[in-house]
XYZ file of C-alpha atoms in Angstrom:
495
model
C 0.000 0.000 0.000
C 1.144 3.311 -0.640
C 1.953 4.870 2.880
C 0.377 8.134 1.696
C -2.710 6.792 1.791
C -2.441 6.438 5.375
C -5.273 8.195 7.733
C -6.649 11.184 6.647
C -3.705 12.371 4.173
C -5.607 10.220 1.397
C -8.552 12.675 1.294
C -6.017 15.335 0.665
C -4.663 13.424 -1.951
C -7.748 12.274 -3.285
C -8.441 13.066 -6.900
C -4.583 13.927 -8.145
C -3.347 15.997 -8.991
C -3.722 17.693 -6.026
C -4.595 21.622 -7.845
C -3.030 24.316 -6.756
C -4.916 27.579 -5.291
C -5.056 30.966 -7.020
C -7.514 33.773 -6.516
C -9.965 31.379 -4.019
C -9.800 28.508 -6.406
C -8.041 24.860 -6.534
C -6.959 25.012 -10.377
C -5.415 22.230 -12.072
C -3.594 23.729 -14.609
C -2.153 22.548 -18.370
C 1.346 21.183 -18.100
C 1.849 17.594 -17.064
C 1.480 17.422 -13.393
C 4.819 16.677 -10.650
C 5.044 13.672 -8.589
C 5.948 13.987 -5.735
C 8.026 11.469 -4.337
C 8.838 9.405 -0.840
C 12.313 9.626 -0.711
C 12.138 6.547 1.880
C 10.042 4.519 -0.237
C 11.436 5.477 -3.877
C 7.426 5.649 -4.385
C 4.731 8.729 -5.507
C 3.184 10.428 -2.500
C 0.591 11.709 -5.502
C 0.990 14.362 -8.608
C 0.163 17.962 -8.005
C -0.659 20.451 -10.891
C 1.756 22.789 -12.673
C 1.264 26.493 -13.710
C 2.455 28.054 -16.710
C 3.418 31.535 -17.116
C -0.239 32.537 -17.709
C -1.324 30.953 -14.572
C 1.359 33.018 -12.965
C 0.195 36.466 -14.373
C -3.531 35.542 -13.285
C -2.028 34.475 -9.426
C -0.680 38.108 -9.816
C -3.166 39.915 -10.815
C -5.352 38.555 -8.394
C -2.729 38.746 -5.572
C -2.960 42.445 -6.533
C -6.748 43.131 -7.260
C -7.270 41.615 -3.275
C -4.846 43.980 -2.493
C -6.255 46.957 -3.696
C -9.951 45.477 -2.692
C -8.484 46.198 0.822
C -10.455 42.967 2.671
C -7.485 41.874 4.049
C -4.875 45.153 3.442
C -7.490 47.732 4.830
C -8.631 45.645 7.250
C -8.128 46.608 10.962
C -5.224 45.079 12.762
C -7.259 43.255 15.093
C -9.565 41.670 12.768
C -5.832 40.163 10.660
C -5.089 38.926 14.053
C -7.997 37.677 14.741
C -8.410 35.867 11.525
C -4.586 34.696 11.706
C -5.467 33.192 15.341
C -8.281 31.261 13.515
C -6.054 29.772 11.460
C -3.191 28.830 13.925
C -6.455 27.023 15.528
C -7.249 24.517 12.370
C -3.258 24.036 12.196
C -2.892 22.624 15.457
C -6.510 20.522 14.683
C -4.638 19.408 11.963
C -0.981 18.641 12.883
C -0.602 15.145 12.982
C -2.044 15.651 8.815
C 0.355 18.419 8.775
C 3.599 16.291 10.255
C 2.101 13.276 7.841
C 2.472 15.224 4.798
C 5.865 16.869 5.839
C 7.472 13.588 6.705
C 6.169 11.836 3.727
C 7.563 14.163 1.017
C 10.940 15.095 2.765
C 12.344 12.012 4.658
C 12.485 13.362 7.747
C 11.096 11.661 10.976
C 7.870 11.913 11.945
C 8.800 13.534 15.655
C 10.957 15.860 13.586
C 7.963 16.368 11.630
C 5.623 17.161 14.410
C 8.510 19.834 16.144
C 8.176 21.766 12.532
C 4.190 21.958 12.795
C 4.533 22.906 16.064
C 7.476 25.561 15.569
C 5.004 26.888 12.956
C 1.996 26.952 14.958
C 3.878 29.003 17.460
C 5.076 31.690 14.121
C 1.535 31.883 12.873
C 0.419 32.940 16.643
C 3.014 35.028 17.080
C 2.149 36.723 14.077
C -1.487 37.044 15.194
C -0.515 38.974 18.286
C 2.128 41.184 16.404
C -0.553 42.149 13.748
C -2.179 44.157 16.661
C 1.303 46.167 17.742
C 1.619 47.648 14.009
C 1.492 51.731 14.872
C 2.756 54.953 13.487
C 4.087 57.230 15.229
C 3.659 61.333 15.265
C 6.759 63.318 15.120
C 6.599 67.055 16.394
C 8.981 68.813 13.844
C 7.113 72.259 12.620
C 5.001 74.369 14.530
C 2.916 74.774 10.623
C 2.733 71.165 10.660
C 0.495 67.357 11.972
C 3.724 64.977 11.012
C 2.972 61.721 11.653
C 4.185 58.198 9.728
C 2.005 55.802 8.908
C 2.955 51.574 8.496
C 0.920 50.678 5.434
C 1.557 46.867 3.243
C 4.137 46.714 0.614
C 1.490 45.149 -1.294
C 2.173 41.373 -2.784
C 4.416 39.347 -1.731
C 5.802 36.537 -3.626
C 7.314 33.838 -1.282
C 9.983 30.918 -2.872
C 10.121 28.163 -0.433
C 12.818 25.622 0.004
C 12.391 21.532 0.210
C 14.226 21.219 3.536
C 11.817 22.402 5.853
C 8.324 23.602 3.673
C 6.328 24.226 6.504
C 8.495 26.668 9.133
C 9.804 28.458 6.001
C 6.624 29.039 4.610
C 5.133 30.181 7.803
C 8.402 32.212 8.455
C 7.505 34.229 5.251
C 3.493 33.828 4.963
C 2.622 35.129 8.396
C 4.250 38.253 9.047
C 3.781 39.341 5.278
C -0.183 38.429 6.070
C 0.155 40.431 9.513
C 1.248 43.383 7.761
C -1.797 43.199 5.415
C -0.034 41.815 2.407
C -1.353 39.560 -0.305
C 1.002 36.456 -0.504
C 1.804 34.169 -3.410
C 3.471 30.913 -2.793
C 6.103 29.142 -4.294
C 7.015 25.966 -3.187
C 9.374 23.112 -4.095
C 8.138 21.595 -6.826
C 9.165 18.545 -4.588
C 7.973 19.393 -1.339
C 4.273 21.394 -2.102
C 2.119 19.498 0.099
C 2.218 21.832 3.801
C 1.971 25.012 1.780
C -1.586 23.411 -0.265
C -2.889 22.324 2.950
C -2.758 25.387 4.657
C -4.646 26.803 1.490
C -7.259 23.971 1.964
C -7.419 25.618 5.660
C -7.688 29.296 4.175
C -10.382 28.337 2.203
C -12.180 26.343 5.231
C -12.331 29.726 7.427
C -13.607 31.684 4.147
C -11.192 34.326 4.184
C -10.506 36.881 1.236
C -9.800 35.346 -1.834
C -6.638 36.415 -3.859
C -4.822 37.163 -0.279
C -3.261 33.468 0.360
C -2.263 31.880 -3.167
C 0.060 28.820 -3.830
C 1.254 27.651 -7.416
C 3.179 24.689 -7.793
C 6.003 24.226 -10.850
C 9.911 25.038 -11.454
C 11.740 27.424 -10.266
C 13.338 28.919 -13.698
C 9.508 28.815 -15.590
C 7.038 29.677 -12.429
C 9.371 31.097 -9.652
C 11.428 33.467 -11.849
C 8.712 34.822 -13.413
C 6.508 35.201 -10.402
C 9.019 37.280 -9.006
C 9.844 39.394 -11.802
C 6.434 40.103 -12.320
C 5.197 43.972 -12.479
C 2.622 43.003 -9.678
C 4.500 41.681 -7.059
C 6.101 44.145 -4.869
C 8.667 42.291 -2.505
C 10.604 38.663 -2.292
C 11.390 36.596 -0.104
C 13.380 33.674 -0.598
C 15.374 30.604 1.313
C 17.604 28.416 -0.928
C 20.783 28.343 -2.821
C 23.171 30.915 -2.627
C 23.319 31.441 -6.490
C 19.945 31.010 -7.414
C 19.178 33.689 -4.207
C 21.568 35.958 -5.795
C 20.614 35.624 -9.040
C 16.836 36.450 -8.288
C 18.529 39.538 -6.173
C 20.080 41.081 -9.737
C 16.927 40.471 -11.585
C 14.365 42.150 -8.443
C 17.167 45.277 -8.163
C 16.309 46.157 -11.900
C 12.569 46.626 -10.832
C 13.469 47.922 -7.223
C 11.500 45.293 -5.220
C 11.892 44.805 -1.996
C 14.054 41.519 -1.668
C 15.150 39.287 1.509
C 17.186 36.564 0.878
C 17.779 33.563 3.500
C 20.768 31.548 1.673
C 23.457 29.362 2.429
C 25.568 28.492 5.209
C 28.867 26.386 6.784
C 28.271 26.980 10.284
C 30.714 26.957 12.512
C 30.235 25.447 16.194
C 33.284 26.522 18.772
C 34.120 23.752 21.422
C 36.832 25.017 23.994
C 38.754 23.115 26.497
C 36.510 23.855 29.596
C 33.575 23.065 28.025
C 31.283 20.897 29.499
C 31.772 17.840 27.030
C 28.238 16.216 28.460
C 26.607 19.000 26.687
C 28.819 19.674 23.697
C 28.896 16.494 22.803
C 24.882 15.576 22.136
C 24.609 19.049 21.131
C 27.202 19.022 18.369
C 25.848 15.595 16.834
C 22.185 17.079 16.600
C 23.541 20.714 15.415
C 25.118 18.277 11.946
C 22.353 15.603 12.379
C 19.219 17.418 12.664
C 17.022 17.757 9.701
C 19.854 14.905 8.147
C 22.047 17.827 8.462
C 19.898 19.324 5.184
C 19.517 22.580 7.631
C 21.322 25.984 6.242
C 22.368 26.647 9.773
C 23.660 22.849 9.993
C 26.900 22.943 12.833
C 28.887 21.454 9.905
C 32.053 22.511 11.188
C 33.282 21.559 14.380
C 36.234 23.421 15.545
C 37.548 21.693 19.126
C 40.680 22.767 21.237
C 43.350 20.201 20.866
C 42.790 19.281 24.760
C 39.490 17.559 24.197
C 39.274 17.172 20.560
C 40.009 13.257 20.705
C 36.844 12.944 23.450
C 35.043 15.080 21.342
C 35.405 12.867 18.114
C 34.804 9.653 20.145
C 31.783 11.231 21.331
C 29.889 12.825 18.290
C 31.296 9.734 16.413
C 29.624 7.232 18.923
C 26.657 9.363 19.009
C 25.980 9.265 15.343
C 26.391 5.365 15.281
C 23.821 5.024 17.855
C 21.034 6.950 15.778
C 18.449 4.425 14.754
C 17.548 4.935 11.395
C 14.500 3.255 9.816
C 11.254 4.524 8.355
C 10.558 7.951 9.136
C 6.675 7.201 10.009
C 7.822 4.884 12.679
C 7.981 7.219 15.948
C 11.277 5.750 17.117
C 13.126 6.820 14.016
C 15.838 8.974 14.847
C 17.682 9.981 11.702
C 15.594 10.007 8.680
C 16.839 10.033 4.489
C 18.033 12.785 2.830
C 16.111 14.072 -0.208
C 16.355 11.976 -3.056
C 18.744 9.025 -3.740
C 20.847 11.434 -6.224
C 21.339 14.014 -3.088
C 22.410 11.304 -1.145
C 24.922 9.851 -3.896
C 26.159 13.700 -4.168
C 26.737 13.595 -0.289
C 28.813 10.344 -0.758
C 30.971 11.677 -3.542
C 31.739 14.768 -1.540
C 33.006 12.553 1.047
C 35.007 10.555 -1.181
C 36.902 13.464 -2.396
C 37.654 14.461 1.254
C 39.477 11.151 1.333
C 41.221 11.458 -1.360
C 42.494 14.781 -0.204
C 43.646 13.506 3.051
C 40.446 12.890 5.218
C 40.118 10.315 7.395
C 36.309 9.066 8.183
C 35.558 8.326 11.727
C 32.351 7.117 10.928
C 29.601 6.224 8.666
C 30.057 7.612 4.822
C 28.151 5.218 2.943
C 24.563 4.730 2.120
C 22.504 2.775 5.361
C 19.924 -0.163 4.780
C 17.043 0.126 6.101
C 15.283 -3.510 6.291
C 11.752 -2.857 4.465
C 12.990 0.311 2.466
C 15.592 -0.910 0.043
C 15.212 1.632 -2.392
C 14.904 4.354 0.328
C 17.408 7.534 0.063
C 19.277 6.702 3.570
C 22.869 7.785 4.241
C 24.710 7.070 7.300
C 25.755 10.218 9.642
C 29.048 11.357 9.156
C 32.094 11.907 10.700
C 35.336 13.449 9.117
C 39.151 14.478 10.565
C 42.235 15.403 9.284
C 40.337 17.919 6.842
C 42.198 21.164 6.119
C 40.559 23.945 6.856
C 41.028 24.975 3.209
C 39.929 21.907 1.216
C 36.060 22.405 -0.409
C 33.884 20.162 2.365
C 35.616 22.893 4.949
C 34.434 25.512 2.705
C 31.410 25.140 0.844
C 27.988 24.024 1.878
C 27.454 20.064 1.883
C 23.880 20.337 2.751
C 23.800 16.676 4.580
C 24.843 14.734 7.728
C 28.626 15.691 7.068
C 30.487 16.885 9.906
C 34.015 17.984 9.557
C 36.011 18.155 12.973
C 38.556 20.152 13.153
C 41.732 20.772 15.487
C 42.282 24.331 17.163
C 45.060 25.579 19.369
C 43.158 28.769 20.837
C 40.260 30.380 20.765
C 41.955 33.105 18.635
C 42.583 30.688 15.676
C 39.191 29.072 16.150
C 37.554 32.421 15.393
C 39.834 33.430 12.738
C 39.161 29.872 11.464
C 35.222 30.427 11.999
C 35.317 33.159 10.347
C 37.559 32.592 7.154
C 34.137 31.686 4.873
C 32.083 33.282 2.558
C 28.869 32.495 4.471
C 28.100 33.943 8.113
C 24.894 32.341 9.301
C 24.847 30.797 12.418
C 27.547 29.534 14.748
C 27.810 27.943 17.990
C 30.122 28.439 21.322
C 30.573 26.231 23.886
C 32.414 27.058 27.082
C 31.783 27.017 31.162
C 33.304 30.728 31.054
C 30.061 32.675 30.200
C 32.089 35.943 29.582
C 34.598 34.435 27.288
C 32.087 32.286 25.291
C 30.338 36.436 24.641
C 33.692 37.575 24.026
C 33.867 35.048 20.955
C 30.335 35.184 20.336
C 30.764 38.964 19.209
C 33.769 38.356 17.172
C 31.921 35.677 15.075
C 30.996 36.984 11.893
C 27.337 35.469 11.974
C 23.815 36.273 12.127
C 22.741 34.338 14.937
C 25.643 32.176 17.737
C 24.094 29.867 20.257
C 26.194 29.692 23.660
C 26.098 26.119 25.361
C 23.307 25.175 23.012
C 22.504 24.859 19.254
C 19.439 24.930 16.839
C 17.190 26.524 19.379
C 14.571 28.882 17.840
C 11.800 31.021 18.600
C 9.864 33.395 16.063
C 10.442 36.248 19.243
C 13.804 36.212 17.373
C 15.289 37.291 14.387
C 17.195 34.544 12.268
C 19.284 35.612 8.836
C 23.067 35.670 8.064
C 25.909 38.169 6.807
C 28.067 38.017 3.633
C 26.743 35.562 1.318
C 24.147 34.070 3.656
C 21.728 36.088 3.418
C 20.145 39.987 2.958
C 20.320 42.553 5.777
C 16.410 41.939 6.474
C 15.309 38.910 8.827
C 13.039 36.562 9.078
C 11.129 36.114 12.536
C 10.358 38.573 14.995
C 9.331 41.911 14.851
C 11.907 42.795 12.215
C 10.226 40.734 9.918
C 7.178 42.192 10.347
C 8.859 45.128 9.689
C 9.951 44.084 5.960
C 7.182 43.534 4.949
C 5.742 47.507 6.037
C 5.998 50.830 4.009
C 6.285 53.701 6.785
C 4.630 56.608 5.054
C 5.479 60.242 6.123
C 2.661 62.603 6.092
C 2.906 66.276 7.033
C -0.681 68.427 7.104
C -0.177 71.850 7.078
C -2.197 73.663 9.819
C -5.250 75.390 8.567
């Protein structure tokens, strides 16, 4: 039996392909539809259908005329929240469906699965109470003047959405945009569409304004590059590759949208010599193992002082060859697949070059069996040494369970070694000296550092990277909100 057809995920895949949603409508479009595919099973979850450029000018044009209809932009702030609060309600009705669906067309375990739904239940409520704390503010500057500013919409925003983790990132970028009174159009992995459709499905249960929450499905050169070079669409916002992210940044700055990017990563994670190993050790393995280590802010370089680097590797090593792996629907599945069997032979080949260059693997490296899934896209977690810190799997993002650990004399070389990469996302520190673990955490060149901890987040706080991780705007927290808000100055002369 298909395992997609499990419990009440076949109604929503009842009747592939499952259409897409544009302007209040499930549409099924012209071009041949997309599986989508369980990488653990090497089977179809179902088909969902494709739009063509046409179907992309209508999205925007309809994204815009709700806009401009002002239901949802003009409405007041406490009726968005109050509608947003509505539907964080059916999402948590509906998590276990939710979690289903997420596991089922990413790999990932099913109590990962259910952490995402609820890490995006918590960003949609969040959202619902920050939609009420959008004010202007009056500034006193001429006695012949009422100045005051004004937070208005940018108007519609087009959101590209990464396979890795649909559901966070497409709350991450739906509900503040929707907060701030935006109209939102979707775009999500043509391989991982599922989350994003449902939570249409639950838009269209609560009856809210058409035209304000749209999804199309299809590839990123033919649907998601012209979605966001259309005339319509006002900002992006996008998670994914560093070169594709870039590339959509030249094409927006020729039309002067508003663009945030979310890119790549090679995060560095900082152990020191008085750290308390108990901690760093299970926190290092899940800041690389996580996710199957397909995480942009992935620990995937671990940079230990020589005076407990050889516990450290025995540790994260033996803690990656006690992660069960199996079926991801099974709750006491630890460590999932990666994406697709070609991912996972990509993440093997990167580790053969290592070895050939001089690495030495610790553990795992190879594909893992999984009794019942033979054709399932499972690769064992990682560990590498003896890698310089200049050879390419120090350098550029893996995007897998690779972990590179590397030897450090001080703290002073493990920064300067941190911080000798073109990305500057996250980073962690871990040391029983609070004020020298700050000391390093403000010389890291990163958007985000965790201190004693790793991969904790909360949409109270802003997440994005420096240099080529990322644009200055965030996602999360109020400054999101903010990105997605004109502030308007007005001054009324005095009569």
């Amino acid at each position: 039996m298909n395992r997609a057809r499990i419990g009440a995920v076949a109604d929503f895949c009842a009747g592939e392909p499952v259409p897409y949603f544009v302007d209040g409508q499930w549409n099924q479009g012209t071009d041949t539809p997309i599986a989508v595919i369980d990488p653990a099973h090497a089977q179809p979850v179902c088909a969902v259908a494709v739009a063509d450029q046409a179907e992309v000018d209508r999205a925007a044009r309809a994204a815009r005329a709700a806009f401009d209809r002002g239901a949802w932009s003009r409405a007041r702030p406490d009726q968005r929240s109050r509608d947003l609060a509505r539907l964080a309600d059916l999402v948590e009705r509906d998590s276990e469906i939710l979690a289903e669906l997420e596991t089922l067309q990413t790999g990932k375990p099913i109590r990962e699965s259910r952490g995402d739904v609820a890490r995006a239940l918590d960003g949609i409520r969040f959202y619902a109470a920050s939609a009420r704390n959008i004010r202007g503010e009056v500034i006193d500057v001429s006695p012949r003047h009422h100045s005051y500013v004004v937070s208005q919409p940018i108007g519609v925003v087009a959101a590209v959405v990464p396979w890795n983790v649909p559901i966070v990132l497409t709350v991450s970028k739906v509900a503040p945009a929707l907060a701030a009174g935006n109209s939102v159009i979707v775009k999500p992995s043509q391989t991982t569409p599922l989350t994003a459709l449902y939570l249409a499905r639950l838009w269209e249960e609560l009856d809210l304004p058409r035209g304000v929450y749209n999804v199309i499905n299809g590839p990123g050169r033919s649907v998601g590059e012209v979605l966001c070079v259309h005339p319509l669409v006002t900002g992006i916002t996008f998670t994914g590759g560093t070169e594709t992210g870039l590339h959509l940044g030249r094409l927006a700055s020729q039309q002067s949208k508003r663009v945030m990017l979310e890119l790549g990563g090679k995060s560095p994670n900082i152990v020191l010599a008085d750290a308390d190993l108990d901690k760093a050790i299970p926190g290092s393995a899940n800041a690389i193992f996580y996710g199957q280590g397909q995480i942009c802010a992935a620990g995937s370089r671990l940079l230990v002082e020589s005076a407990v680097f050889d516990d450290m590797v025995d540790g994260v090593a033996t803690f990656a060859q006690n992660m069960k792996i199996g079926d991801p629907l099974d709750d006491g599945t630890e460590f999932g697949c990666v994406t697709s069997i070609s991912h996972r032979d990509e993440l093997i080949g990167w580790v053969d070059r290592a070895v050939a260059d001089g690495a030495r693997i610790v553990t795992g490296g190879k594909a893992a069996v999984v009794d019942g899934l033979p054709d399932g896209a499972f690769m064992q977690p990682t560990v590498l040494v003896d890698v310089p810190p200049t050879a390419p799997i120090s350098r550029e993002e893996v995007f897998g369970p690779v972990l590179v650990i590397q030897r450090v004399v001080d703290l002073d070389q493990a920064v300067a070694w941190a911080n000798d990469s073109q990305f500057g996302l996250s980073a962690g520190v871990w040391s029983r000296d609070s004020g020298r673990a700050r000391e390093i955490a403000g010389r890291l060149e990163a958007g985000v550092v965790w201190i004693n901890d790793y991969g904790v987040f909360n949409p109270a706080m802003p997440f994005g990277g420096v240099k080529l991780s990322g644009s200055s705007h965030r996602e999360w927290s109020h400054l999101a909100l903010d990105a997605y808000l004109e502030h308007k100055s007005i001054w009324e002369a005095n009569s």
